[in-house]
Amino acid sequence: PSPRPPSLNSCNISWPAVAVVTSGERVAEGGPSTLMRRGATCSSFTSVSLNPPIVSFCLQQPSRLHQLLLSARKFAVHVLSETQAHYSAHFAQRDSDSSADQFSIIPHVTSEEGIPIIPNCSAVLTCAAEDVHSIGDHSVWYGRVRETVQNNVSPLLYYARTYRSVGDETFMRAFEDVTLACEDWTHQAHLRMAWNYIVEHGKEEATPLIKNGIRRYIEKSRGKVKNVYHETITMFFVHMISSAIDKFNGRSHNFEELLSSSPHLTDSRLLYRHYSHQRLNSREAREKWLPPDILNLASS
């Protein structure tokens, strides 16, 4: 569809729709220009004013998108369609590598201004930044809508579920629907999935959900993912995540806080501090739970 004059009356933002914000800027530093681009799944996206058309959204700090917006001063808000939950999960991840290209596996076109535009969304609003405020650990951005594109597809809605943020909700939907991109099925994604289930259901009820969810994802992604289901590794991390949660004495916190307070969970050497290679790589360990043979769990 062709871009329309700015109007917020029919852009699906009166619902709790899930949105991804993207921005881009061409930067030349003594040579050919390079395109800097970032995207993020945002929370609290809403209409502020109809005349003039102003929208706002929040970004958790620190944020590379926030830093880019300070110089680019332009962005696009994508109201995702109900088939695009995996995009929300992708852009909800915190990327530790600032040079990583978030858009390498995401279909998109680049606008004349350098903004990545994701096709087939329920709606896309191209905006010029008006203002930004820092509130607590978030920044609140305001933008004047310059163009809107709307497609006749249903938006992806956020249904509030206990303890889950917009990013967690759409990540879990993509995992459970097996629409999560294989490139996004990382170790950190495994941790996020298990954390969501344990916080919501408790360790005992969460354990079969975690195990069956991993098996289903691997089965439906056969030929796309290299790993196979491993009972001992799965149960080891169920224990480690539950222990990390217990240290918060039952208080609610977000996944990023979990990783910040428990950095050992992302340490690639963690398993082998507890297990020998021989035991962990055995067929028996893949098929059933085996306790550690180097450092017991009570010592972790």
CSV table of C-alpha atoms in Angstrom, one decimal, residues 3-297:
chain,number,residue,atom,x,y,z
A,3,PRO,CA,1.9,5.9,2.2
A,4,ARG,CA,-1.0,8.0,3.4
A,5,PRO,CA,-1.1,11.4,5.1
A,6,PRO,CA,-0.6,11.2,8.8
A,7,SER,CA,-3.7,9.9,10.6
A,8,LEU,CA,-3.9,7.8,13.8
A,9,ASN,CA,-7.7,7.0,13.6
A,10,SER,CA,-7.3,3.6,12.0
A,11,CYS,CA,-3.8,2.4,12.8
A,12,ASN,CA,-4.6,-0.2,15.3
A,13,ILE,CA,-2.9,1.6,18.2
A,14,SER,CA,-6.0,1.9,20.4
A,15,TRP,CA,-5.5,-1.9,21.2
A,16,PRO,CA,-2.6,-3.3,23.2
A,17,ALA,CA,-0.7,-4.0,20.0
A,18,VAL,CA,2.9,-5.1,19.9
A,19,ALA,CA,5.3,-2.7,18.1
A,20,VAL,CA,8.8,-2.7,16.8
A,21,VAL,CA,10.6,0.7,16.4
A,22,THR,CA,13.4,1.0,13.9
A,23,SER,CA,15.7,3.8,13.0
A,24,GLY,CA,18.7,4.4,10.7
A,25,GLU,CA,21.2,7.0,9.8
A,26,ARG,CA,24.0,7.2,7.2
A,27,VAL,CA,27.3,8.2,8.8
A,28,ALA,CA,30.4,9.2,6.9
A,29,GLU,CA,33.7,9.4,8.8
A,30,GLY,CA,36.3,10.4,6.3
A,31,GLY,CA,35.2,7.8,3.7
A,32,PRO,CA,32.2,6.1,2.2
A,33,SER,CA,29.0,6.5,4.3
A,34,THR,CA,27.9,3.6,6.4
A,35,LEU,CA,24.3,2.8,7.4
A,36,MET,CA,23.8,2.6,11.2
A,37,ARG,CA,20.5,0.9,12.0
A,38,ARG,CA,18.8,-0.5,15.1
A,39,GLY,CA,15.5,-1.8,16.1
A,40,ALA,CA,13.7,-2.7,19.4
A,41,THR,CA,10.5,-4.1,20.6
A,42,CYS,CA,9.0,-1.3,22.6
A,43,SER,CA,6.7,-1.1,25.5
A,44,SER,CA,3.9,1.5,26.3
A,45,PHE,CA,3.4,2.5,22.6
A,46,THR,CA,0.4,4.8,22.5
A,47,SER,CA,-1.2,7.7,20.7
A,48,VAL,CA,-0.6,11.0,22.5
A,49,SER,CA,-2.4,13.5,20.2
A,50,LEU,CA,-4.5,13.3,17.1
A,51,ASN,CA,-3.9,16.9,16.0
A,52,PRO,CA,-1.1,17.1,15.4
A,53,PRO,CA,-0.6,13.3,15.2
A,54,ILE,CA,1.9,12.4,18.0
A,55,VAL,CA,2.8,9.0,19.3
A,56,SER,CA,5.1,7.9,22.2
A,57,PHE,CA,6.9,4.7,23.2
A,58,CYS,CA,9.3,3.7,26.0
A,59,LEU,CA,12.8,2.1,25.7
A,60,GLN,CA,14.5,0.4,28.6
A,61,GLN,CA,18.0,1.9,29.3
A,62,PRO,CA,20.7,1.3,28.3
A,63,SER,CA,19.6,1.1,24.7
A,64,ARG,CA,21.6,1.4,21.4
A,65,LEU,CA,18.4,2.4,19.6
A,66,HIS,CA,18.1,5.3,22.1
A,67,GLN,CA,21.7,6.5,21.3
A,68,LEU,CA,21.0,6.3,17.5
A,69,LEU,CA,17.7,8.2,17.9
A,70,LEU,CA,19.5,11.0,19.6
A,71,SER,CA,21.4,11.7,16.3
A,72,ALA,CA,19.0,10.4,13.7
A,73,ARG,CA,15.9,12.1,15.1
A,74,LYS,CA,13.6,9.9,12.9
A,75,PHE,CA,12.1,6.4,13.3
A,76,ALA,CA,9.4,4.0,12.1
A,77,VAL,CA,6.9,2.3,14.3
A,78,HIS,CA,5.8,-1.1,13.1
A,79,VAL,CA,2.5,-2.4,14.5
A,80,LEU,CA,3.2,-6.1,14.0
A,81,SER,CA,0.7,-8.5,12.4
A,82,GLU,CA,-0.5,-11.6,14.2
A,83,THR,CA,1.9,-13.7,12.2
A,84,GLN,CA,5.0,-11.7,13.2
A,85,ALA,CA,5.5,-12.6,16.8
A,86,HIS,CA,9.0,-13.9,15.9
A,87,TYR,CA,10.0,-10.4,14.8
A,88,SER,CA,9.0,-9.1,18.3
A,89,ALA,CA,11.0,-11.8,19.9
A,90,HIS,CA,14.0,-11.1,17.7
A,91,PHE,CA,14.1,-7.4,18.5
A,92,ALA,CA,13.4,-7.9,22.2
A,93,GLN,CA,16.8,-9.5,22.6
A,94,ARG,CA,19.6,-7.5,24.1
A,95,ASP,CA,22.5,-7.8,21.8
A,96,SER,CA,25.9,-7.8,23.5
A,97,ASP,CA,27.7,-7.2,20.1
A,98,SER,CA,27.2,-3.6,19.0
A,99,SER,CA,28.4,-4.5,15.4
A,100,ALA,CA,25.9,-7.3,14.9
A,101,ASP,CA,23.4,-6.6,12.1
A,102,GLN,CA,19.9,-7.1,13.6
A,103,PHE,CA,18.3,-7.0,10.1
A,104,SER,CA,20.4,-9.7,8.5
A,105,ILE,CA,17.6,-12.3,8.9
A,106,ILE,CA,14.7,-9.9,8.9
A,107,PRO,CA,13.0,-9.1,5.5
A,108,HIS,CA,13.0,-5.3,5.1
A,109,VAL,CA,13.5,-2.4,2.8
A,110,THR,CA,15.4,0.8,3.5
A,111,SER,CA,13.7,4.1,3.1
A,112,GLU,CA,15.3,7.1,1.4
A,113,GLU,CA,16.2,8.4,4.9
A,114,GLY,CA,17.9,5.1,5.9
A,115,ILE,CA,15.2,3.7,8.1
A,116,PRO,CA,14.6,-0.1,7.9
A,117,ILE,CA,11.0,-0.8,7.0
A,118,ILE,CA,9.5,-4.2,7.8
A,119,PRO,CA,6.9,-5.2,5.2
A,120,ASN,CA,3.5,-6.8,5.8
A,121,CYS,CA,2.9,-5.2,9.2
A,122,SER,CA,-0.6,-4.3,10.3
A,123,ALA,CA,0.6,-0.6,10.2
A,124,VAL,CA,3.8,1.4,9.8
A,125,LEU,CA,4.1,4.9,11.1
A,126,THR,CA,7.1,7.0,9.9
A,127,CYS,CA,7.8,9.7,12.5
A,128,ALA,CA,10.1,12.6,13.2
A,129,ALA,CA,11.3,12.8,16.8
A,130,GLU,CA,9.7,15.6,18.8
A,131,ASP,CA,11.1,15.1,22.3
A,132,VAL,CA,12.5,12.6,24.8
A,133,HIS,CA,12.3,12.3,28.5
A,134,SER,CA,14.2,10.1,30.9
A,135,ILE,CA,11.9,8.4,33.5
A,136,GLY,CA,13.5,6.0,35.9
A,137,ASP,CA,15.3,3.3,33.9
A,138,HIS,CA,13.4,4.1,30.7
A,139,SER,CA,13.4,6.8,28.1
A,140,VAL,CA,10.1,8.1,26.7
A,141,TRP,CA,10.2,9.2,23.0
A,142,TYR,CA,7.6,11.3,21.3
A,143,GLY,CA,7.3,11.5,17.5
A,144,ARG,CA,5.2,13.4,15.0
A,145,VAL,CA,3.7,11.0,12.5
A,146,ARG,CA,4.6,12.0,8.9
A,147,GLU,CA,3.3,9.0,6.9
A,148,THR,CA,1.2,6.0,7.6
A,149,VAL,CA,0.9,2.7,5.8
A,150,GLN,CA,-1.8,0.3,6.7
A,151,ASN,CA,-2.4,-3.3,5.6
A,152,ASN,CA,-5.7,-5.3,6.0
A,153,VAL,CA,-4.2,-7.8,8.5
A,154,SER,CA,-4.9,-8.3,12.2
A,155,PRO,CA,-2.4,-6.9,14.6
A,156,LEU,CA,-0.4,-8.9,17.1
A,157,LEU,CA,-1.9,-8.2,20.5
A,158,TYR,CA,-0.3,-8.3,23.9
A,159,TYR,CA,-2.4,-10.1,26.5
A,160,ALA,CA,-1.0,-9.4,29.9
A,161,ARG,CA,0.2,-12.6,31.6
A,162,THR,CA,1.7,-12.7,35.0
A,163,TYR,CA,5.3,-11.5,35.2
A,164,ARG,CA,5.7,-11.2,31.5
A,165,SER,CA,6.8,-8.0,29.7
A,166,VAL,CA,5.8,-7.3,26.1
A,167,GLY,CA,9.1,-8.8,25.0
A,168,ASP,CA,8.7,-11.9,27.1
A,169,GLU,CA,5.1,-12.4,26.0
A,170,THR,CA,5.9,-12.3,22.3
A,171,PHE,CA,9.1,-14.3,22.7
A,172,MET,CA,7.1,-17.1,24.5
A,173,ARG,CA,4.4,-17.0,21.8
A,174,ALA,CA,7.0,-17.4,19.1
A,175,PHE,CA,8.7,-20.2,21.0
A,176,GLU,CA,5.4,-22.0,21.7
A,177,ASP,CA,4.2,-21.6,18.1
A,178,VAL,CA,7.7,-22.6,16.8
A,179,THR,CA,7.9,-19.4,14.8
A,180,LEU,CA,11.0,-18.3,16.6
A,181,ALA,CA,13.9,-18.0,14.1
A,182,CYS,CA,16.5,-20.7,14.5
A,183,GLU,CA,19.2,-18.0,14.6
A,184,ASP,CA,17.4,-16.7,17.7
A,185,TRP,CA,17.3,-20.0,19.5
A,186,THR,CA,20.5,-19.3,21.5
A,187,HIS,CA,21.6,-20.3,24.9
A,188,GLN,CA,20.2,-17.0,26.3
A,189,ALA,CA,16.9,-17.8,24.6
A,190,HIS,CA,16.8,-21.2,26.4
A,191,LEU,CA,17.4,-19.4,29.7
A,192,ARG,CA,14.6,-16.8,28.9
A,193,MET,CA,12.1,-19.6,28.1
A,194,ALA,CA,12.9,-21.5,31.3
A,195,TRP,CA,12.8,-18.4,33.4
A,196,ASN,CA,9.4,-17.4,32.1
A,197,TYR,CA,7.9,-20.8,32.8
A,198,ILE,CA,9.5,-21.1,36.3
A,199,VAL,CA,8.4,-17.7,37.4
A,200,GLU,CA,4.9,-18.2,36.2
A,201,HIS,CA,4.3,-21.8,37.2
A,202,GLY,CA,7.0,-22.7,39.8
A,203,LYS,CA,9.7,-25.2,39.3
A,204,GLU,CA,7.7,-28.4,39.5
A,205,GLU,CA,4.9,-27.4,37.1
A,206,ALA,CA,7.4,-25.6,34.8
A,207,THR,CA,9.7,-28.6,34.3
A,208,PRO,CA,7.5,-30.6,32.0
A,209,LEU,CA,6.6,-27.5,30.1
A,210,ILE,CA,10.3,-26.7,29.5
A,211,LYS,CA,11.2,-30.2,28.5
A,212,ASN,CA,8.3,-30.7,26.2
A,213,GLY,CA,8.7,-27.2,24.7
A,214,ILE,CA,12.3,-27.9,23.8
A,215,ARG,CA,11.5,-31.3,22.3
A,216,ARG,CA,8.7,-29.8,20.2
A,217,TYR,CA,10.8,-26.9,19.0
A,218,ILE,CA,13.7,-29.3,18.0
A,219,GLU,CA,11.2,-31.7,16.3
A,220,LYS,CA,9.5,-29.0,14.2
A,221,SER,CA,12.8,-27.3,13.4
A,222,ARG,CA,14.4,-30.6,12.2
A,223,GLY,CA,17.2,-29.9,9.7
A,224,LYS,CA,17.4,-26.2,10.8
A,225,VAL,CA,18.8,-26.6,14.3
A,226,LYS,CA,21.9,-28.7,15.1
A,227,ASN,CA,21.3,-29.6,18.7
A,228,VAL,CA,19.3,-32.5,20.0
A,229,TYR,CA,17.4,-32.7,23.3
A,230,HIS,CA,19.7,-33.4,26.3
A,231,GLU,CA,17.9,-34.4,29.5
A,232,THR,CA,20.9,-33.7,31.8
A,233,ILE,CA,21.7,-30.3,30.4
A,234,THR,CA,18.0,-29.3,30.5
A,235,MET,CA,17.5,-30.3,34.1
A,236,PHE,CA,20.9,-28.8,35.2
A,237,PHE,CA,19.7,-25.4,34.0
A,238,VAL,CA,16.2,-25.8,35.4
A,239,HIS,CA,18.0,-26.2,38.8
A,240,MET,CA,20.4,-23.3,38.2
A,241,ILE,CA,17.7,-20.9,37.1
A,242,SER,CA,15.4,-21.9,40.0
A,243,SER,CA,18.3,-21.3,42.4
A,244,ALA,CA,18.9,-17.9,41.0
A,245,ILE,CA,15.2,-17.0,41.3
A,246,ASP,CA,15.1,-18.2,44.9
A,247,LYS,CA,17.9,-15.7,45.8
A,248,PHE,CA,15.4,-12.9,45.1
A,249,ASN,CA,13.2,-14.4,47.8
A,250,GLY,CA,10.2,-14.7,45.4
A,251,ARG,CA,10.3,-11.0,44.4
A,252,SER,CA,9.3,-10.3,40.8
A,253,HIS,CA,12.1,-9.1,38.6
A,254,ASN,CA,12.8,-9.1,34.8
A,255,PHE,CA,15.0,-11.5,32.8
A,256,GLU,CA,17.7,-8.9,32.4
A,257,GLU,CA,18.0,-8.5,36.1
A,258,LEU,CA,18.3,-12.3,36.4
A,259,LEU,CA,21.3,-12.3,34.0
A,260,SER,CA,22.9,-9.3,35.7
A,261,SER,CA,22.6,-10.8,39.2
A,262,SER,CA,23.6,-14.3,38.0
A,263,PRO,CA,26.3,-13.9,35.3
A,264,HIS,CA,27.4,-17.5,35.7
A,265,LEU,CA,24.2,-18.6,33.8
A,266,THR,CA,25.8,-17.4,30.6
A,267,ASP,CA,29.3,-18.6,31.3
A,268,SER,CA,30.1,-21.2,28.7
A,269,ARG,CA,32.4,-23.1,31.2
A,270,LEU,CA,29.6,-23.5,33.8
A,271,LEU,CA,28.6,-27.1,32.7
A,272,TYR,CA,32.1,-28.3,32.8
A,273,ARG,CA,32.8,-27.0,36.2
A,274,HIS,CA,30.2,-29.6,37.4
A,275,TYR,CA,30.6,-32.3,34.8
A,276,SER,CA,33.4,-34.2,33.1
A,277,HIS,CA,33.2,-34.2,29.3
A,278,GLN,CA,32.9,-38.0,29.4
A,279,ARG,CA,29.8,-38.0,31.5
A,280,LEU,CA,28.1,-35.0,29.9
A,281,ASN,CA,28.7,-36.3,26.3
A,282,SER,CA,27.5,-39.8,27.1
A,283,ARG,CA,24.3,-41.2,25.6
A,284,GLU,CA,23.0,-41.9,29.1
A,285,ALA,CA,23.3,-38.2,30.0
A,286,ARG,CA,21.3,-37.3,26.9
A,287,GLU,CA,18.5,-39.7,27.7
A,288,LYS,CA,18.1,-39.3,31.5
A,289,TRP,CA,19.2,-37.1,34.4
A,290,LEU,CA,22.7,-37.7,35.7
A,291,PRO,CA,24.0,-35.8,38.7
A,292,PRO,CA,27.3,-33.9,38.4
A,293,ASP,CA,30.5,-35.9,38.8
A,294,ILE,CA,32.9,-33.0,39.6
A,295,LEU,CA,31.0,-30.3,41.6
A,296,ASN,CA,27.7,-31.1,43.1
A,297,LEU,CA,24.7,-28.8,42.7
